[in-house]
Amino acid sequence: MAKIAFLGAGTMGQPIIKNLLRGGHDVTVYNRTQDKARPLQALGATLAATPKEAACAADVIFSSLTNDDASRVTWGGPDGALQAKLKSGAYAIEMSTVSLTWVTELNELAKARGLHFLDCPVAGRPDVAESGQLKVFAGGRAEDVDAMRPVLDAISKSVMHVGAVGSGIKFKLIYNLMGAIHVAACAEGMQACEAAGIDIAVAAEGFSSGATGSPHVVRHARYMAENSHEDPVQFSGRMRIKDMAYGIGLIESVGGQSVIGHAAKKVFEQMMELDMGDLNDSELIDTLRVVHQKDRA
Ligand SMILES: NC(=O)c1ccc[n+]([C@@H]2O[C@H](COP(=O)([O-])OP(=O)(O)OC[C@H]3O[C@@H](n4cnc5c(N)ncnc54)[C@H](OP(=O)(O)O)[C@@H]3O)[C@@H](O)[C@H]2O)c1
């Protein structure tokens, strides 16, 4: 069993850590707000005051953090994990949804400290993380992915090796951008039905059972029709916009265009403009209702 440092006990980090503990691993947790990580102590985790302290002598260092800024300070700050007395040949695994630019830089920093690096962003909401059924999109050398499979198996149902370092996050950003487009299309379609006088429960059933019924649409149309959203918030409009910005940035950096991505991001940005950005992404429909009322007034 591995000695693991886990950086970031947020909505995703907590269930992932629980599954690593259930898998018999020895887990030391750092969370910026330490109180939030305290319940994990009762399950066998050790808490560390800094990322540096957590990473000391670990076999594997994972992070699950909000964005580039959070990851940069947690790995590279004065008390960051990369300042620790590291075990030679240990693994650094970035699970957060961050930009390709930062993953590329982090790989270089980790290599300079003698670490093996993998980018392993995950797909699946917190309930999926809780049941250990996440999908991992791994970027890195095949032998490094294989070496980490026993640990990743404790938290996931599949580990897809996408390619070299950076490939995991590239795929995840494009995958999430497509997902966000589904959610935006669902909110727009549901609100349009409502405005056109169609019962939205009927609309949800129609969208979910037809060719439009992707898993995102099935899940979100139900929340929208029932006007009952996840509590506590599982994935906010703000997080969607962050992921979409990184995804569009990636596509444009390789000379592609993301016409639909830009349009869907614009739809989500209305949540921020109306101070609704910290609500669930499914509550986008409420933003569209407000915008619709304003436009009619
Ligand atoms: N939620 C989902 O459905 C989902 C699914 C797949 C992937 N993801 C990705 O997984 C990652 C974590 O998401 P989450 O839902 O767990 O988010 P979250 O609940 O907001 O947790 C974010 C974590 O980052 C830490 N953090 C934020 N800013 C920081 C900073 N400046 N310095 C140090 N630590 C900082 C937070 O610490 P505090 O507790 O102190 O705030 C917390 O540990 C994100 O990259 C997200 O895109 C999320």
mmCIF file of C-alpha atoms and ligand atoms in Angstrom:
data_model
loop_
_atom_site.group_PDB
_atom_site.id
_atom_site.type_symbol
_atom_site.label_atom_id
_atom_site.label_comp_id
_atom_site.label_asym_id
_atom_site.label_seq_id
_atom_site.Cartn_x
_atom_site.Cartn_y
_atom_site.Cartn_z
ATOM 1 C CA MET A 1 0.000 0.000 0.000
ATOM 2 C CA ALA A 2 1.210 3.485 -0.811
ATOM 3 C CA LYS A 3 2.048 6.467 1.370
ATOM 4 C CA ILE A 4 -0.066 9.181 -0.251
ATOM 5 C CA ALA A 5 -0.122 12.959 0.129
ATOM 6 C CA PHE A 6 -3.437 14.436 -0.967
ATOM 7 C CA LEU A 7 -3.632 18.204 -1.567
ATOM 8 C CA GLY A 8 -7.170 19.605 -1.607
ATOM 9 C CA ALA A 9 -10.026 18.109 0.395
ATOM 10 C CA GLY A 10 -12.824 19.867 -1.480
ATOM 11 C CA THR A 11 -16.058 18.501 -2.917
ATOM 12 C CA MET A 12 -14.109 16.041 -5.089
ATOM 13 C CA GLY A 13 -11.072 15.557 -2.867
ATOM 14 C CA GLN A 14 -13.045 14.295 0.152
ATOM 15 C CA PRO A 15 -14.714 11.305 -1.526
ATOM 16 C CA ILE A 16 -11.511 10.456 -3.418
ATOM 17 C CA ILE A 17 -9.542 10.476 -0.144
ATOM 18 C CA LYS A 18 -12.176 8.239 1.504
ATOM 19 C CA ASN A 19 -11.744 5.675 -1.271
ATOM 20 C CA LEU A 20 -7.949 5.788 -0.981
ATOM 21 C CA LEU A 21 -8.334 5.126 2.769
ATOM 22 C CA ARG A 22 -10.824 2.315 2.073
ATOM 23 C CA GLY A 23 -8.216 0.878 -0.324
ATOM 24 C CA GLY A 24 -5.819 0.570 2.619
ATOM 25 C CA HIS A 25 -3.510 3.457 1.681
ATOM 26 C CA ASP A 26 -1.789 5.673 4.226
ATOM 27 C CA VAL A 27 -3.109 9.177 3.390
ATOM 28 C CA THR A 28 -1.856 12.552 4.639
ATOM 29 C CA VAL A 29 -4.180 15.414 3.701
ATOM 30 C CA TYR A 30 -3.489 19.096 3.224
ATOM 31 C CA ASN A 31 -6.404 21.485 2.801
ATOM 32 C CA ARG A 32 -6.008 25.272 2.850
ATOM 33 C CA THR A 33 -8.944 25.484 5.277
ATOM 34 C CA GLN A 34 -7.878 22.716 7.616
ATOM 35 C CA ASP A 35 -11.196 22.455 9.480
ATOM 36 C CA LYS A 36 -12.898 21.155 6.341
ATOM 37 C CA ALA A 37 -10.524 18.162 6.321
ATOM 38 C CA ARG A 38 -11.023 17.244 10.009
ATOM 39 C CA PRO A 39 -13.777 14.644 9.407
ATOM 40 C CA LEU A 40 -11.216 12.642 7.413
ATOM 41 C CA GLN A 41 -9.123 12.143 10.555
ATOM 42 C CA ALA A 42 -11.798 9.900 12.032
ATOM 43 C CA LEU A 43 -11.479 7.732 8.908
ATOM 44 C CA GLY A 44 -7.733 7.322 9.383
ATOM 45 C CA ALA A 45 -6.227 10.256 7.475
ATOM 46 C CA THR A 46 -3.392 12.331 8.925
ATOM 47 C CA LEU A 47 -3.686 16.110 8.519
ATOM 48 C CA ALA A 48 -0.738 18.273 7.504
ATOM 49 C CA ALA A 49 -0.406 22.025 8.055
ATOM 50 C CA THR A 50 1.274 22.694 4.699
ATOM 51 C CA PRO A 51 1.565 20.967 1.306
ATOM 52 C CA LYS A 52 5.313 20.689 2.002
ATOM 53 C CA GLU A 53 4.664 18.757 5.207
ATOM 54 C CA ALA A 54 2.113 16.483 3.488
ATOM 55 C CA ALA A 55 4.430 15.631 0.579
ATOM 56 C CA CYS A 56 7.426 14.750 2.728
ATOM 57 C CA ALA A 57 8.532 11.142 1.935
ATOM 58 C CA ALA A 58 5.263 10.336 0.112
ATOM 59 C CA ASP A 59 5.203 7.678 -2.636
ATOM 60 C CA VAL A 60 2.440 9.540 -4.487
ATOM 61 C CA ILE A 61 1.345 13.188 -4.275
ATOM 62 C CA PHE A 62 -2.126 13.939 -5.635
ATOM 63 C CA SER A 63 -3.808 17.309 -5.989
ATOM 64 C CA SER A 64 -7.463 18.194 -6.572
ATOM 65 C CA LEU A 65 -7.718 21.986 -6.530
ATOM 66 C CA THR A 66 -9.884 24.731 -8.014
ATOM 67 C CA ASN A 67 -7.755 26.177 -10.793
ATOM 68 C CA ASP A 68 -4.256 27.142 -12.001
ATOM 69 C CA ASP A 69 -3.699 29.681 -9.216
ATOM 70 C CA ALA A 70 -4.627 27.194 -6.477
ATOM 71 C CA SER A 71 -2.467 24.462 -8.001
ATOM 72 C CA ARG A 72 0.490 26.802 -8.578
ATOM 73 C CA VAL A 73 0.629 27.970 -4.951
ATOM 74 C CA THR A 74 0.006 24.490 -3.518
ATOM 75 C CA TRP A 75 2.767 22.821 -5.548
ATOM 76 C CA GLY A 76 5.169 25.699 -6.088
ATOM 77 C CA GLY A 77 4.607 28.202 -3.260
ATOM 78 C CA PRO A 78 7.092 28.730 -0.401
ATOM 79 C CA ASP A 79 5.372 25.954 1.591
ATOM 80 C CA GLY A 80 4.453 24.046 -1.561
ATOM 81 C CA ALA A 81 4.754 20.312 -2.102
ATOM 82 C CA LEU A 82 7.766 20.745 -4.391
ATOM 83 C CA GLN A 83 9.736 22.291 -1.508
ATOM 84 C CA ALA A 84 9.423 19.079 0.533
ATOM 85 C CA LYS A 85 12.084 16.503 1.263
ATOM 86 C CA LEU A 86 10.779 14.270 -1.521
ATOM 87 C CA LYS A 87 11.175 10.544 -1.910
ATOM 88 C CA SER A 88 13.280 9.827 -4.977
ATOM 89 C CA GLY A 89 11.181 8.365 -7.814
ATOM 90 C CA ALA A 90 7.888 9.371 -6.201
ATOM 91 C CA TYR A 91 4.875 10.280 -8.354
ATOM 92 C CA ALA A 92 3.199 13.680 -8.711
ATOM 93 C CA ILE A 93 -0.367 13.393 -10.040
ATOM 94 C CA GLU A 94 -2.419 16.475 -10.939
ATOM 95 C CA MET A 95 -6.136 15.579 -10.907
ATOM 96 C CA SER A 96 -7.497 19.128 -11.004
ATOM 97 C CA THR A 97 -9.047 20.599 -14.128
ATOM 98 C CA VAL A 98 -6.396 23.198 -14.915
ATOM 99 C CA SER A 99 -4.900 24.648 -18.094
ATOM 100 C CA LEU A 100 -2.538 22.784 -20.407
ATOM 101 C CA THR A 101 -0.050 25.643 -19.949
ATOM 102 C CA TRP A 102 0.126 25.033 -16.201
ATOM 103 C CA VAL A 103 0.249 21.230 -16.520
ATOM 104 C CA THR A 104 3.201 21.566 -18.917
ATOM 105 C CA GLU A 105 5.009 23.855 -16.467
ATOM 106 C CA LEU A 106 4.200 21.653 -13.477
ATOM 107 C CA ASN A 107 5.584 18.603 -15.299
ATOM 108 C CA GLU A 108 8.910 20.419 -15.748
ATOM 109 C CA LEU A 109 8.989 21.524 -12.094
ATOM 110 C CA ALA A 110 8.182 17.996 -10.905
ATOM 111 C CA LYS A 111 10.804 16.430 -13.197
ATOM 112 C CA ALA A 112 13.421 18.872 -11.872
ATOM 113 C CA ARG A 113 12.701 17.488 -8.379
ATOM 114 C CA GLY A 114 13.113 13.888 -9.579
ATOM 115 C CA LEU A 115 9.389 13.081 -9.610
ATOM 116 C CA HIS A 116 7.452 11.093 -12.197
ATOM 117 C CA PHE A 117 4.536 13.212 -13.401
ATOM 118 C CA LEU A 118 1.061 12.280 -14.613
ATOM 119 C CA ASP A 119 -1.875 14.515 -15.440
ATOM 120 C CA CYS A 120 -4.957 12.569 -14.381
ATOM 121 C CA PRO A 121 -8.037 14.782 -14.474
ATOM 122 C CA VAL A 122 -11.253 12.965 -13.667
ATOM 123 C CA ALA A 123 -14.788 12.821 -15.054
ATOM 124 C CA GLY A 124 -17.768 12.246 -12.781
ATOM 125 C CA ARG A 125 -19.582 14.260 -10.160
ATOM 126 C CA PRO A 126 -19.002 13.972 -6.400
ATOM 127 C CA ASP A 127 -21.574 11.143 -6.060
ATOM 128 C CA VAL A 128 -19.629 9.209 -8.694
ATOM 129 C CA ALA A 129 -16.392 9.950 -6.811
ATOM 130 C CA GLU A 130 -18.048 8.664 -3.609
ATOM 131 C CA SER A 131 -18.814 5.324 -5.237
ATOM 132 C CA GLY A 132 -15.261 5.036 -6.619
ATOM 133 C CA GLN A 133 -16.543 5.103 -10.201
ATOM 134 C CA LEU A 134 -14.688 8.100 -11.666
ATOM 135 C CA LYS A 135 -13.169 7.982 -15.127
ATOM 136 C CA VAL A 136 -9.498 8.968 -15.167
ATOM 137 C CA PHE A 137 -7.959 10.501 -18.301
ATOM 138 C CA ALA A 138 -4.236 9.866 -17.898
ATOM 139 C CA GLY A 139 -1.402 11.707 -19.611
ATOM 140 C CA GLY A 140 2.135 10.410 -19.152
ATOM 141 C CA ARG A 141 4.466 7.540 -19.956
ATOM 142 C CA ALA A 142 2.724 4.155 -20.279
ATOM 143 C CA GLU A 143 4.994 2.627 -17.628
ATOM 144 C CA ASP A 144 4.139 5.410 -15.173
ATOM 145 C CA VAL A 145 0.406 4.983 -15.798
ATOM 146 C CA ASP A 146 0.764 1.227 -15.271
ATOM 147 C CA ALA A 147 2.747 1.766 -12.067
ATOM 148 C CA MET A 148 -0.062 3.952 -10.711
ATOM 149 C CA ARG A 149 -2.987 1.756 -11.802
ATOM 150 C CA PRO A 150 -3.286 -0.054 -8.441
ATOM 151 C CA VAL A 151 -3.700 3.333 -6.694
ATOM 152 C CA LEU A 152 -5.990 4.814 -9.371
ATOM 153 C CA ASP A 153 -8.143 1.667 -9.310
ATOM 154 C CA ALA A 154 -9.135 2.526 -5.724
ATOM 155 C CA ILE A 155 -10.917 5.672 -6.926
ATOM 156 C CA SER A 156 -12.063 4.908 -10.453
ATOM 157 C CA LYS A 157 -13.837 2.476 -12.721
ATOM 158 C CA SER A 158 -11.552 3.162 -15.677
ATOM 159 C CA VAL A 159 -8.158 4.661 -16.398
ATOM 160 C CA MET A 160 -7.902 5.766 -20.017
ATOM 161 C CA HIS A 161 -4.308 6.344 -21.089
ATOM 162 C CA VAL A 162 -4.727 9.205 -23.570
ATOM 163 C CA GLY A 163 -1.048 9.746 -24.477
ATOM 164 C CA ALA A 164 2.043 11.635 -23.338
ATOM 165 C CA VAL A 165 2.079 14.147 -20.459
ATOM 166 C CA GLY A 166 -0.545 16.827 -21.139
ATOM 167 C CA SER A 167 -2.813 14.503 -23.130
ATOM 168 C CA GLY A 168 -5.047 13.744 -20.144
ATOM 169 C CA ILE A 169 -5.828 17.408 -19.516
ATOM 170 C CA LYS A 170 -6.203 18.133 -23.246
ATOM 171 C CA PHE A 171 -8.871 15.448 -23.530
ATOM 172 C CA LYS A 172 -10.576 16.429 -20.276
ATOM 173 C CA LEU A 173 -10.848 20.104 -21.311
ATOM 174 C CA ILE A 174 -12.405 19.227 -24.668
ATOM 175 C CA TYR A 175 -14.662 16.618 -22.999
ATOM 176 C CA ASN A 176 -15.840 19.158 -20.410
ATOM 177 C CA LEU A 177 -16.412 21.820 -23.047
ATOM 178 C CA MET A 178 -18.714 19.398 -24.886
ATOM 179 C CA GLY A 179 -20.448 18.629 -21.584
ATOM 180 C CA ALA A 180 -20.975 22.322 -20.842
ATOM 181 C CA ILE A 181 -22.451 22.781 -24.321
ATOM 182 C CA HIS A 182 -24.952 19.969 -23.545
ATOM 183 C CA VAL A 183 -25.958 21.661 -20.267
ATOM 184 C CA ALA A 184 -26.310 25.092 -21.905
ATOM 185 C CA ALA A 185 -28.373 23.586 -24.737
ATOM 186 C CA CYS A 186 -30.565 21.808 -22.177
ATOM 187 C CA ALA A 187 -31.217 25.022 -20.212
ATOM 188 C CA GLU A 188 -31.936 26.962 -23.384
ATOM 189 C CA GLY A 189 -34.258 24.259 -24.763
ATOM 190 C CA MET A 190 -36.125 23.826 -21.468
ATOM 191 C CA GLN A 191 -36.586 27.568 -20.989
ATOM 192 C CA ALA A 192 -37.679 27.963 -24.620
ATOM 193 C CA CYS A 193 -40.321 25.241 -24.120
ATOM 194 C CA GLU A 194 -41.584 26.975 -20.989
ATOM 195 C CA ALA A 195 -41.771 30.338 -22.781
ATOM 196 C CA ALA A 196 -43.623 28.667 -25.664
ATOM 197 C CA GLY A 197 -46.246 27.308 -23.261
ATOM 198 C CA ILE A 198 -45.085 23.678 -23.127
ATOM 199 C CA ASP A 199 -45.205 21.945 -19.719
ATOM 200 C CA ILE A 200 -41.524 21.611 -18.781
ATOM 201 C CA ALA A 201 -42.089 18.197 -17.178
ATOM 202 C CA VAL A 202 -43.315 17.030 -20.587
ATOM 203 C CA ALA A 203 -40.353 18.761 -22.249
ATOM 204 C CA ALA A 204 -37.891 17.037 -19.880
ATOM 205 C CA GLU A 205 -39.415 13.652 -20.675
ATOM 206 C CA GLY A 206 -39.302 14.363 -24.411
ATOM 207 C CA PHE A 207 -35.675 15.582 -24.413
ATOM 208 C CA SER A 208 -34.543 12.712 -22.167
ATOM 209 C CA SER A 209 -36.175 9.912 -24.119
ATOM 210 C CA GLY A 210 -35.256 11.213 -27.576
ATOM 211 C CA ALA A 211 -32.059 11.624 -29.589
ATOM 212 C CA THR A 212 -31.313 14.706 -27.471
ATOM 213 C CA GLY A 213 -31.012 12.603 -24.296
ATOM 214 C CA SER A 214 -27.313 12.624 -23.416
ATOM 215 C CA PRO A 215 -26.578 11.761 -19.746
ATOM 216 C CA HIS A 216 -26.097 15.501 -19.077
ATOM 217 C CA VAL A 217 -29.485 16.351 -20.569
ATOM 218 C CA VAL A 218 -31.249 13.477 -18.757
ATOM 219 C CA ARG A 219 -29.842 14.582 -15.390
ATOM 220 C CA HIS A 220 -30.150 18.354 -15.800
ATOM 221 C CA ALA A 221 -33.576 18.373 -17.487
ATOM 222 C CA ARG A 222 -34.963 16.525 -14.456
ATOM 223 C CA TYR A 223 -33.486 19.054 -11.986
ATOM 224 C CA MET A 224 -34.813 21.892 -14.125
ATOM 225 C CA ALA A 225 -38.301 20.401 -14.490
ATOM 226 C CA GLU A 226 -38.572 19.638 -10.763
ATOM 227 C CA ASN A 227 -37.055 23.015 -9.880
ATOM 228 C CA SER A 228 -34.966 21.103 -7.356
ATOM 229 C CA HIS A 229 -31.198 21.349 -7.642
ATOM 230 C CA GLU A 230 -28.303 19.587 -5.887
ATOM 231 C CA ASP A 231 -27.745 20.694 -2.297
ATOM 232 C CA PRO A 232 -24.948 21.324 -1.468
ATOM 233 C CA VAL A 233 -23.838 22.638 -4.841
ATOM 234 C CA GLN A 234 -21.941 19.949 -6.758
ATOM 235 C CA PHE A 235 -20.669 21.842 -9.798
ATOM 236 C CA SER A 236 -21.220 25.572 -10.102
ATOM 237 C CA GLY A 237 -21.675 27.926 -13.029
ATOM 238 C CA ARG A 238 -18.380 29.557 -11.986
ATOM 239 C CA MET A 239 -16.540 26.187 -12.320
ATOM 240 C CA ARG A 240 -18.148 25.618 -15.722
ATOM 241 C CA ILE A 241 -16.877 28.991 -16.960
ATOM 242 C CA LYS A 242 -13.370 28.240 -15.630
ATOM 243 C CA ASP A 243 -13.263 24.894 -17.447
ATOM 244 C CA MET A 244 -14.714 26.377 -20.642
ATOM 245 C CA ALA A 245 -12.120 29.173 -20.676
ATOM 246 C CA TYR A 246 -9.278 26.631 -20.375
ATOM 247 C CA GLY A 247 -10.901 24.425 -23.045
ATOM 248 C CA ILE A 248 -11.424 27.244 -25.528
ATOM 249 C CA GLY A 249 -7.871 28.484 -24.821
ATOM 250 C CA LEU A 250 -6.509 25.020 -25.624
ATOM 251 C CA ILE A 251 -8.495 24.678 -28.864
ATOM 252 C CA GLU A 252 -7.447 28.128 -30.060
ATOM 253 C CA SER A 253 -3.812 27.485 -29.096
ATOM 254 C CA VAL A 254 -3.719 24.603 -31.599
ATOM 255 C CA GLY A 255 -5.290 26.743 -34.329
ATOM 256 C CA GLY A 256 -8.841 25.428 -33.918
ATOM 257 C CA GLN A 257 -12.057 27.336 -33.476
ATOM 258 C CA SER A 258 -14.720 26.887 -30.830
ATOM 259 C CA VAL A 259 -17.738 28.772 -32.094
ATOM 260 C CA ILE A 260 -20.188 26.704 -30.039
ATOM 261 C CA GLY A 261 -17.875 26.778 -27.009
ATOM 262 C CA HIS A 262 -17.793 30.595 -27.042
ATOM 263 C CA ALA A 263 -21.591 30.737 -27.392
ATOM 264 C CA ALA A 264 -22.186 28.339 -24.495
ATOM 265 C CA LYS A 265 -19.671 30.219 -22.318
ATOM 266 C CA LYS A 266 -21.543 33.444 -23.037
ATOM 267 C CA VAL A 267 -24.761 31.755 -21.861
ATOM 268 C CA PHE A 268 -23.101 30.673 -18.592
ATOM 269 C CA GLU A 269 -21.501 34.103 -18.077
ATOM 270 C CA GLN A 270 -24.996 35.486 -17.598
ATOM 271 C CA MET A 271 -25.021 33.539 -14.297
ATOM 272 C CA MET A 272 -22.042 35.616 -13.125
ATOM 273 C CA GLU A 273 -23.613 38.871 -14.345
ATOM 274 C CA LEU A 274 -26.715 38.094 -12.251
ATOM 275 C CA ASP A 275 -24.646 37.049 -9.217
ATOM 276 C CA MET A 276 -25.786 33.434 -9.654
ATOM 277 C CA GLY A 277 -22.346 31.998 -10.492
ATOM 278 C CA ASP A 278 -22.003 29.959 -7.307
ATOM 279 C CA LEU A 279 -25.268 28.095 -7.920
ATOM 280 C CA ASN A 280 -25.396 24.665 -9.581
ATOM 281 C CA ASP A 281 -24.860 24.629 -13.337
ATOM 282 C CA SER A 282 -28.429 23.270 -13.679
ATOM 283 C CA GLU A 283 -29.686 26.578 -12.225
ATOM 284 C CA LEU A 284 -28.667 28.197 -15.483
ATOM 285 C CA ILE A 285 -32.345 27.854 -16.398
ATOM 286 C CA ASP A 286 -33.237 30.365 -13.652
ATOM 287 C CA THR A 287 -30.749 32.828 -15.134
ATOM 288 C CA LEU A 288 -32.349 32.382 -18.549
ATOM 289 C CA ARG A 289 -35.784 32.965 -16.990
ATOM 290 C CA VAL A 290 -34.582 36.259 -15.487
ATOM 291 C CA VAL A 291 -33.005 37.328 -18.785
ATOM 292 C CA HIS A 292 -36.206 36.396 -20.628
ATOM 293 C CA GLN A 293 -38.362 38.454 -18.226
ATOM 294 C CA LYS A 294 -36.012 41.430 -18.582
ATOM 295 C CA ASP A 295 -36.075 41.188 -22.367
ATOM 296 C CA ARG A 296 -39.875 41.149 -22.345
ATOM 297 C CA ALA A 297 -40.203 44.093 -19.946
HETATM 298 N N1 LIG B 1 -17.237 19.114 -8.647
HETATM 299 C C1 LIG B 1 -17.240 18.341 -9.716
HETATM 300 O O1 LIG B 1 -18.289 17.817 -10.148
HETATM 301 C C2 LIG B 1 -15.939 18.039 -10.440
HETATM 302 C C3 LIG B 1 -15.884 16.933 -11.288
HETATM 303 C C4 LIG B 1 -14.680 16.626 -11.934
HETATM 304 C C5 LIG B 1 -13.563 17.448 -11.758
HETATM 305 N N2 LIG B 1 -13.664 18.547 -10.939
HETATM 306 C C6 LIG B 1 -12.447 19.371 -10.781
HETATM 307 O O2 LIG B 1 -11.818 18.960 -9.561
HETATM 308 C C7 LIG B 1 -11.167 20.094 -8.952
HETATM 309 C C8 LIG B 1 -11.700 20.285 -7.530
HETATM 310 O O3 LIG B 1 -13.092 20.553 -7.631
HETATM 311 P P1 LIG B 1 -14.060 20.595 -6.352
HETATM 312 O O4 LIG B 1 -15.441 20.452 -6.874
HETATM 313 O O5 LIG B 1 -13.553 19.661 -5.312
HETATM 314 O O6 LIG B 1 -13.846 22.095 -5.886
HETATM 315 P P2 LIG B 1 -14.002 22.710 -4.414
HETATM 316 O O7 LIG B 1 -14.965 21.944 -3.614
HETATM 317 O O8 LIG B 1 -14.240 24.160 -4.630
HETATM 318 O O9 LIG B 1 -12.548 22.481 -3.769
HETATM 319 C C9 LIG B 1 -11.459 23.234 -4.231
HETATM 320 C C10 LIG B 1 -10.218 22.908 -3.437
HETATM 321 O O10 LIG B 1 -9.182 23.824 -3.847
HETATM 322 C C11 LIG B 1 -8.704 24.524 -2.694
HETATM 323 N N3 LIG B 1 -8.275 25.869 -3.065
HETATM 324 C C12 LIG B 1 -8.973 26.796 -3.770
HETATM 325 N N4 LIG B 1 -8.234 27.918 -3.934
HETATM 326 C C13 LIG B 1 -7.050 27.691 -3.307
HETATM 327 C C14 LIG B 1 -5.871 28.448 -3.148
HETATM 328 N N5 LIG B 1 -5.758 29.688 -3.664
HETATM 329 N N6 LIG B 1 -4.845 27.902 -2.445
HETATM 330 C C15 LIG B 1 -4.944 26.635 -1.940
HETATM 331 N N7 LIG B 1 -6.042 25.862 -2.070
HETATM 332 C C16 LIG B 1 -7.068 26.391 -2.750
HETATM 333 C C17 LIG B 1 -9.874 24.532 -1.737
HETATM 334 O O11 LIG B 1 -9.441 24.797 -0.411
HETATM 335 P P3 LIG B 1 -10.469 25.445 0.674
HETATM 336 O O12 LIG B 1 -11.266 24.301 1.218
HETATM 337 O O13 LIG B 1 -9.588 26.088 1.647
HETATM 338 O O14 LIG B 1 -11.322 26.439 -0.083
HETATM 339 C C18 LIG B 1 -10.383 23.100 -1.921
HETATM 340 O O15 LIG B 1 -9.539 22.176 -1.278
HETATM 341 C C19 LIG B 1 -11.438 21.293 -9.871
HETATM 342 O O16 LIG B 1 -10.344 21.492 -10.713
HETATM 343 C C20 LIG B 1 -12.683 20.868 -10.644
HETATM 344 O O17 LIG B 1 -12.796 21.503 -11.888
HETATM 345 C C21 LIG B 1 -14.812 18.835 -10.259
#
